[in-house]
Amino acid sequence: MNEAARNIAAIAPAEAHYREAPNNIEAEQALLGAILVNNDAYYRVSDFLKPIHLYEPLHRKIYEVAGDIIRMGKTANPVTIKTFLPADDKVGDMTVAQYLARLATEAVSIINAEDYGRAIYDLALRRALITIGEDVVNIAYDAPLDMPPQSQIEDTERRLFELAENGRYDGGFQAFNDAVALAIDMAAVAKERDGGLSGISTGIHSLDSKMGGLQRSDLIILAGRPGMGKTSLATNIAYNIAAAFEGEVQSDGSTKAKNGGVVGFYSLEMSSEQLATRIISEQTEVSSSKIRRGDINDADFEKLVACSMMMQKVPLFIDQTGGISIAQLSARARRLKRQRGLDVLVVDYVQLMTGSGKSNENRVQEITQITTGLKALGKELNVPILALSQLSRAVESRDDKRPQLSDLRESGSIEQDADVVLFVFREEYYVKNSEPRDPADPKYAEWESLFEKVKGTADVIIAKQRHGPTGTVKLAFQAEFTRFADLADPSFSPYEEH
């Protein structure tokens, strides 16, 4: 007999120690007794305590039945509840009816109901943590071929985030009256928020008036050909939101955005320094090309320093990792929300991301996985996601260069998953490139007239919007400062309704 076997044999059965999952049966009994005596106790805990949080299966059933009866406007007591419970079950030497009567007899004051509910809820979270921990250990020991360690880490982070945010692993059906209450709350928030918007203001009023701001859980696709200013518009919006951030401390100590918000910006194409240069140029009106070349005078440099001091307080966080996968992006977004808060997520841009599936998937399937993942992430974190996308070259082959939904690369999945699709179109870009070489050419005057008409303007085309109208918003665009803004003369900006 080897040493390990001898050690096992030496352990007497009486000495074996088994750890029980954290629970408090007495607290569950006290809470149920309080509810059976005074149904008002149920409403003190029902907003956070669900039947699944109770440890004892019979207690779960009692709590669930009592809740159903109370919500119907009836009285829940030992007499009305017992008919919905199995009559043949025994609790020790008592029947279920006798057990219910005993719970009511030994009930504590309703005043203590919430304290007992919190204790039960905390123990349920600890049991959930144990389950996650056990799964981590078991999967790590017996790792499946299709689940590398990085995937396990991302899955564990997702489950921990869901537990921290919701106190549960999975979702479920939501009562319609709860959804109605949330809709009314959203309207109340919009009434209080600057500008009266239901969503988060982009800082561009003409765009907000058309969209109502960026709506939580929406996937907003911002697309355009190279040179149209997609990144500039996304950067403008991200900075406007972060700069307008005004927090409000909640009863649990957390901070909720009253105006503006905390922004996470995934820059897969540009470095964080390049993005910062664009934002500084926009805010100081010092040309970004001059900043890069160092061609600035003392006055301009003072502007840059003053702007950088102000920007240090802005809650804008940049991740410049290239070729990030949708799973990695989701894990980092959850971490940012948990540690710093998160109200808006920007991804620049979709085609530079990778899927989380097998490498032999074709690109259309991969883009489908990415957009589906972004949509799911927006709902999970309850934040709008502004994702940039390239357009196909088909635009260049047409006389009318205005983008259409069919121009989206791998457009099936992108168009399907998006709640809003925006196109950036600058006619100035195309007109400028068509300048006749000879100023004496009779067409030159015609070209010059057209160029003056479109110079410094841009169209944001709302091609799809689930919750509102489509149409076109005309904006001013200052290429030197990479800045989009409302036109000074609103009459120059008629909406094109579709």
XYZ file of C-alpha atoms in Angstrom:
498
model
C 0.000 0.000 0.000
C 1.503 3.316 -1.028
C 1.657 6.345 1.239
C -1.325 8.136 -0.335
C -3.527 5.063 0.097
C -2.406 4.683 3.751
C -3.254 8.313 4.422
C -6.752 7.841 2.979
C -7.280 4.665 4.983
C -6.133 6.401 8.160
C -8.997 8.922 7.966
C -11.867 7.663 10.068
C -15.363 8.235 8.677
C -16.252 10.363 11.710
C -13.348 12.662 10.971
C -14.372 13.380 7.371
C -15.392 17.015 7.022
C -17.792 18.233 4.363
C -18.305 21.931 3.756
C -21.878 23.059 3.207
C -22.678 25.922 0.872
C -23.241 29.209 2.754
C -26.846 29.516 3.896
C -28.989 30.727 6.762
C -32.182 28.700 7.126
C -33.220 30.671 10.227
C -33.079 33.976 8.294
C -35.212 32.468 5.511
C -37.746 31.215 8.077
C -37.853 34.629 9.787
C -38.426 36.454 6.487
C -41.152 34.070 5.295
C -42.880 34.308 8.676
C -42.874 38.121 8.463
C -44.394 37.980 4.974
C -47.123 35.528 6.041
C -48.095 37.765 8.979
C -47.870 41.080 7.122
C -47.794 41.007 3.312
C -46.218 44.486 3.197
C -42.947 42.790 4.186
C -42.828 41.241 0.695
C -42.557 44.645 -0.983
C -39.552 45.512 1.192
C -37.500 42.734 -0.407
C -39.159 41.834 -3.722
C -37.160 44.354 -5.781
C -33.867 42.529 -5.112
C -34.721 39.113 -3.642
C -35.889 36.422 -6.054
C -37.025 32.868 -5.230
C -33.744 31.455 -6.596
C -31.828 33.326 -3.893
C -33.327 31.179 -1.109
C -31.345 28.051 -0.250
C -34.089 25.669 0.892
C -36.257 24.436 -2.063
C -39.469 24.525 0.001
C -38.706 28.099 1.070
C -38.241 29.064 -2.589
C -41.667 27.648 -3.411
C -43.333 29.391 -0.449
C -41.737 32.734 -1.375
C -42.708 32.362 -5.035
C -46.349 31.418 -4.291
C -46.690 34.176 -1.696
C -45.358 36.713 -4.182
C -47.793 35.581 -6.895
C -50.750 35.833 -4.515
C -49.717 39.251 -3.170
C -49.217 40.688 -6.680
C -52.747 39.558 -7.542
C -54.004 41.803 -4.729
C -54.963 38.887 -2.468
C -53.803 37.982 1.020
C -50.990 35.460 1.407
C -51.196 33.532 4.695
C -50.787 29.885 5.804
C -54.368 29.099 4.778
C -54.259 30.590 1.239
C -50.742 29.329 0.435
C -51.021 25.682 1.533
C -53.324 24.717 -1.348
C -50.548 25.593 -3.844
C -47.917 23.470 -2.082
C -47.538 19.646 -2.125
C -49.716 18.386 0.744
C -47.820 15.091 1.133
C -44.396 16.682 1.741
C -42.962 16.530 5.234
C -40.734 18.993 7.071
C -39.243 16.798 9.774
C -42.265 15.441 11.606
C -44.562 18.254 10.414
C -46.786 18.566 7.376
C -46.360 21.574 5.090
C -49.527 23.159 6.531
C -48.193 22.783 10.078
C -44.833 24.205 9.004
C -46.503 27.283 7.481
C -48.473 27.850 10.681
C -45.283 27.598 12.707
C -43.494 30.124 10.452
C -46.327 32.606 11.025
C -46.438 31.945 14.771
C -42.718 32.572 15.232
C -42.602 35.540 12.826
C -40.329 38.495 13.548
C -41.257 42.131 13.116
C -41.766 43.432 9.581
C -39.159 46.099 10.417
C -36.420 43.444 10.225
C -37.648 41.958 6.923
C -35.251 43.915 4.692
C -32.242 43.037 6.871
C -33.069 39.342 6.607
C -33.633 39.710 2.871
C -30.205 41.341 2.405
C -28.537 38.572 4.429
C -30.197 35.894 2.273
C -29.241 37.738 -0.925
C -25.586 38.069 0.130
C -25.398 34.349 0.891
C -26.871 33.593 -2.548
C -24.120 35.688 -4.156
C -21.489 33.787 -2.187
C -22.928 30.489 -3.430
C -22.851 31.832 -6.975
C -19.198 32.833 -6.520
C -18.405 29.322 -5.302
C -20.072 27.860 -8.410
C -18.025 30.115 -10.689
C -14.846 29.204 -8.802
C -15.573 25.486 -9.044
C -16.234 25.793 -12.785
C -12.940 27.675 -13.262
C -11.012 24.909 -11.465
C -12.815 22.021 -13.161
C -12.509 23.462 -16.682
C -8.836 24.337 -16.094
C -8.135 20.737 -14.997
C -10.106 19.160 -17.831
C -9.699 21.805 -20.533
C -11.777 21.154 -23.689
C -9.938 21.516 -26.990
C -12.260 24.293 -28.145
C -11.785 26.417 -25.009
C -8.254 27.832 -24.676
C -7.247 29.535 -21.387
C -7.908 33.015 -22.805
C -11.491 32.039 -23.625
C -11.970 30.677 -20.116
C -10.697 33.947 -18.627
C -13.088 35.962 -20.807
C -16.022 33.698 -19.919
C -15.217 33.959 -16.209
C -14.965 37.748 -16.432
C -18.360 37.837 -18.148
C -19.999 35.731 -15.433
C -18.392 37.753 -12.649
C -19.544 40.984 -14.272
C -23.109 39.699 -14.579
C -23.014 38.629 -10.945
C -21.702 42.017 -9.833
C -24.259 43.938 -11.899
C -27.351 41.789 -11.567
C -26.736 39.224 -8.872
C -27.632 36.437 -11.310
C -26.136 34.407 -14.128
C -28.772 34.471 -16.776
C -31.614 36.630 -17.869
C -35.269 35.775 -18.122
C -38.631 37.160 -19.060
C -39.384 40.613 -17.751
C -42.924 41.514 -16.738
C -44.462 44.091 -19.063
C -45.363 46.337 -16.132
C -41.637 46.472 -15.246
C -40.823 47.468 -18.835
C -43.500 50.186 -18.717
C -42.035 51.525 -15.463
C -38.586 51.675 -17.087
C -40.029 53.554 -20.077
C -41.652 56.123 -17.760
C -38.377 56.470 -15.824
C -36.548 57.103 -19.119
C -39.055 59.831 -20.010
C -38.558 61.424 -16.588
C -34.779 61.385 -17.044
C -35.145 62.953 -20.503
C -37.286 65.706 -18.999
C -34.592 66.496 -16.425
C -31.601 66.185 -18.786
C -30.186 69.164 -20.631
C -31.867 69.458 -24.022
C -34.745 67.159 -23.038
C -33.275 64.105 -24.787
C -34.139 60.492 -24.017
C -30.597 59.475 -24.983
C -27.105 60.838 -24.397
C -26.453 64.089 -26.269
C -23.820 63.956 -29.017
C -23.088 67.647 -28.497
C -24.311 68.329 -32.061
C -27.825 69.750 -31.676
C -29.090 69.198 -35.216
C -28.113 65.523 -34.989
C -29.670 65.173 -31.525
C -32.959 66.669 -32.733
C -33.183 63.932 -35.356
C -32.067 61.015 -33.154
C -32.993 62.060 -29.620
C -29.381 61.424 -28.599
C -27.609 58.058 -28.402
C -30.046 55.543 -26.930
C -28.874 53.006 -24.370
C -28.278 49.451 -25.643
C -28.411 50.634 -29.293
C -25.812 49.596 -31.860
C -25.142 52.692 -33.994
C -23.134 52.125 -37.177
C -21.276 55.174 -38.522
C -20.037 54.420 -42.040
C -18.308 56.209 -44.886
C -15.567 55.977 -47.479
C -11.970 56.889 -46.489
C -11.517 60.648 -46.212
C -15.145 61.370 -45.310
C -14.379 62.060 -41.638
C -15.816 59.018 -39.810
C -13.145 59.039 -37.114
C -13.347 62.833 -36.795
C -17.106 62.720 -36.192
C -16.784 59.807 -33.748
C -13.981 61.613 -31.885
C -16.024 64.830 -31.749
C -19.029 62.975 -30.322
C -16.930 60.985 -27.826
C -15.207 64.099 -26.495
C -18.447 66.122 -26.354
C -20.074 63.396 -24.229
C -17.078 62.996 -21.914
C -16.596 66.768 -21.507
C -20.290 67.193 -20.585
C -20.103 64.495 -17.885
C -21.925 65.459 -14.738
C -22.187 62.694 -12.145
C -24.883 62.121 -9.549
C -24.147 59.955 -6.488
C -26.724 57.208 -5.957
C -27.983 55.780 -2.656
C -25.626 52.789 -2.972
C -22.571 55.068 -3.335
C -22.179 54.577 -7.100
C -22.124 57.505 -9.540
C -24.647 57.817 -12.345
C -24.320 60.251 -15.252
C -26.867 63.051 -15.073
C -25.483 64.678 -18.221
C -22.810 63.441 -20.632
C -21.094 60.218 -19.677
C -17.968 58.096 -19.284
C -16.694 57.074 -22.733
C -14.609 54.072 -23.765
C -12.917 54.471 -27.163
C -11.412 51.465 -28.968
C -9.013 52.909 -31.559
C -7.906 49.997 -33.721
C -6.584 52.237 -36.509
C -4.985 55.241 -34.777
C -2.802 55.529 -31.680
C -4.039 57.266 -28.546
C -1.561 60.112 -29.226
C -3.030 60.688 -32.691
C -6.553 60.761 -31.272
C -5.488 63.163 -28.526
C -3.874 65.431 -31.144
C -7.142 65.532 -33.085
C -9.133 66.432 -29.981
C -6.636 69.119 -28.915
C -6.723 70.588 -32.438
C -10.518 70.652 -32.382
C -10.653 72.322 -28.961
C -7.853 74.883 -29.460
C -8.385 75.589 -33.193
C -4.707 74.965 -33.799
C -4.194 72.909 -36.963
C -3.395 69.270 -36.219
C -0.753 69.277 -38.992
C 0.990 72.216 -37.272
C 0.891 70.373 -33.935
C 2.502 67.297 -35.511
C 5.224 69.368 -37.200
C 5.829 71.522 -34.129
C 5.077 74.593 -36.252
C 3.380 76.546 -33.460
C 4.089 79.856 -31.772
C 4.133 80.604 -28.035
C 0.481 81.668 -27.975
C -0.586 78.431 -29.639
C 1.563 76.397 -27.258
C -0.083 78.083 -24.263
C -3.455 77.140 -25.728
C -2.323 73.513 -26.013
C -1.077 73.398 -22.415
C -4.280 74.984 -21.055
C -6.393 72.569 -23.100
C -4.401 69.542 -21.923
C -4.888 70.586 -18.276
C -8.652 70.747 -18.822
C -8.740 67.456 -20.730
C -7.044 65.528 -17.914
C -10.325 65.638 -15.984
C -12.414 64.337 -18.885
C -13.594 60.692 -18.430
C -12.500 59.476 -21.873
C -10.574 56.183 -21.910
C -8.727 54.970 -25.033
C -7.698 51.398 -25.874
C -5.365 51.336 -28.887
C -4.886 47.562 -29.168
C -4.923 46.556 -32.839
C -6.750 43.501 -34.164
C -8.708 42.988 -30.945
C -11.325 40.209 -30.909
C -14.960 40.747 -29.961
C -14.454 38.584 -26.850
C -11.437 40.627 -25.705
C -13.259 43.889 -26.410
C -16.250 42.702 -24.368
C -14.077 41.627 -21.435
C -12.259 44.980 -21.344
C -15.532 46.921 -21.620
C -16.981 45.008 -18.664
C -13.831 45.727 -16.660
C -13.987 49.453 -17.513
C -17.631 49.659 -16.454
C -16.900 47.859 -13.195
C -13.858 49.998 -12.332
C -14.567 53.468 -13.779
C -18.140 53.369 -15.065
C -19.194 53.355 -18.706
C -21.955 55.219 -20.559
C -20.872 55.124 -24.241
C -18.590 52.780 -26.193
C -16.931 53.751 -29.510
C -15.250 51.225 -31.833
C -13.050 52.476 -34.696
C -13.597 50.385 -36.747
C -15.475 47.072 -37.227
C -13.430 45.688 -40.153
C -10.223 45.872 -38.078
C -11.665 43.538 -35.425
C -11.413 39.772 -35.426
C -14.046 37.224 -34.508
C -13.722 34.725 -31.684
C -14.403 31.681 -33.818
C -12.173 29.413 -35.869
C -9.713 31.014 -38.261
C -11.134 29.194 -41.285
C -14.440 31.084 -41.101
C -15.010 33.387 -44.048
C -15.029 37.141 -43.520
C -18.804 37.523 -43.825
C -19.339 35.027 -40.989
C -16.671 36.756 -38.934
C -18.272 40.204 -39.376
C -21.639 38.663 -38.466
C -20.116 37.340 -35.249
C -18.609 40.754 -34.474
C -21.778 42.806 -35.052
C -23.935 40.287 -33.187
C -21.430 40.409 -30.316
C -21.466 44.225 -30.268
C -25.263 44.291 -30.182
C -25.328 41.771 -27.315
C -22.654 43.735 -25.428
C -24.656 46.963 -25.746
C -27.686 45.266 -24.201
C -25.621 43.606 -21.480
C -23.868 46.823 -20.395
C -26.925 48.985 -21.181
C -24.817 51.493 -23.133
C -24.975 52.767 -26.724
C -22.192 51.426 -28.934
C -21.027 53.660 -31.788
C -19.197 51.387 -34.225
C -17.462 52.734 -37.340
C -17.516 50.800 -40.599
C -15.942 51.092 -44.041
C -18.013 51.205 -47.216
C -17.338 49.137 -50.308
C -15.743 50.622 -53.444
C -19.087 50.431 -55.241
C -19.672 54.054 -54.172
C -16.772 55.255 -56.315
C -18.136 53.655 -59.484
C -21.419 55.596 -59.355
C -22.075 59.130 -60.558
C -24.031 59.784 -57.363
C -21.512 59.180 -54.594
C -24.074 59.308 -51.784
C -23.820 56.063 -49.789
C -26.623 53.527 -49.549
C -27.232 50.655 -47.119
C -26.150 48.191 -49.819
C -22.696 49.835 -49.823
C -21.900 48.520 -46.343
C -19.200 45.887 -46.509
C -20.658 42.521 -45.512
C -23.854 44.607 -45.331
C -26.209 41.760 -44.428
C -25.121 41.397 -40.824
C -24.157 45.031 -40.224
C -27.442 46.410 -41.529
C -29.468 43.722 -39.740
C -27.877 44.115 -36.290
C -27.680 47.916 -36.285
C -30.406 49.976 -34.620
C -29.161 53.099 -36.389
C -27.040 53.446 -39.546
C -25.382 56.809 -40.218
C -23.385 57.709 -43.330
C -20.888 60.576 -43.441
C -20.798 62.184 -46.871
C -18.730 65.223 -47.870
C -19.447 66.320 -51.419
C -16.599 68.804 -51.049
C -14.138 65.873 -51.125
C -15.338 64.669 -54.537
C -15.822 68.143 -56.044
C -12.320 69.163 -54.982
C -10.832 66.103 -56.696
C -12.680 66.940 -59.929
C -11.116 70.414 -60.312
C -10.348 71.143 -63.986
C -6.602 71.508 -64.579
C -6.914 74.582 -66.777
C -8.420 77.675 -65.071
C -9.271 78.947 -68.561
C -11.538 75.990 -69.124
C -15.200 77.180 -69.451
C -16.163 74.465 -66.938
C -13.820 75.933 -64.332
C -16.273 78.711 -63.348
C -19.039 76.136 -63.006
C -16.766 73.967 -60.845
C -15.729 76.962 -58.721
C -19.361 77.885 -58.071
C -20.201 74.331 -57.018
C -17.114 74.082 -54.803
C -18.002 77.309 -52.965
C -21.495 75.937 -52.385
C -20.341 72.669 -50.774
C -17.121 73.873 -49.154
C -16.978 73.383 -45.405
C -20.154 71.293 -45.227
C -20.922 67.637 -44.620
C -24.041 65.484 -44.695
C -24.826 62.921 -42.029
C -27.345 60.613 -43.679
C -29.574 58.669 -41.276
C -30.268 55.673 -43.503
C -31.834 53.499 -40.809
C -33.294 54.270 -37.407
C -35.511 51.832 -35.530
C -36.943 54.434 -33.161
C -37.191 57.505 -35.358
C -37.205 59.055 -38.831
C -34.559 58.754 -41.515
C -33.225 61.770 -43.372
C -30.188 64.001 -43.767
C -28.570 66.427 -41.345
C -26.269 69.099 -42.804
C -23.277 70.011 -40.644
C -20.309 72.318 -40.860
C -16.930 70.599 -41.230
C -13.621 72.332 -40.552
C -11.028 69.995 -42.045
C -8.111 71.935 -40.571
C -9.334 71.215 -37.036
C -11.095 67.895 -37.868
C -14.274 69.334 -36.352
C -17.947 68.775 -37.129
C -20.440 71.307 -35.774
C -23.906 72.708 -36.295
C -24.208 75.117 -39.196
C -24.347 78.744 -38.114
C -27.305 79.334 -40.445
C -29.922 76.644 -39.744
C -31.865 77.603 -42.879
C -28.979 76.080 -44.831
C -29.789 72.744 -43.249
C -33.155 71.494 -44.497
C -34.020 67.937 -43.486
C -34.665 65.464 -46.235
C -37.400 63.215 -44.896
C -37.816 59.751 -46.353
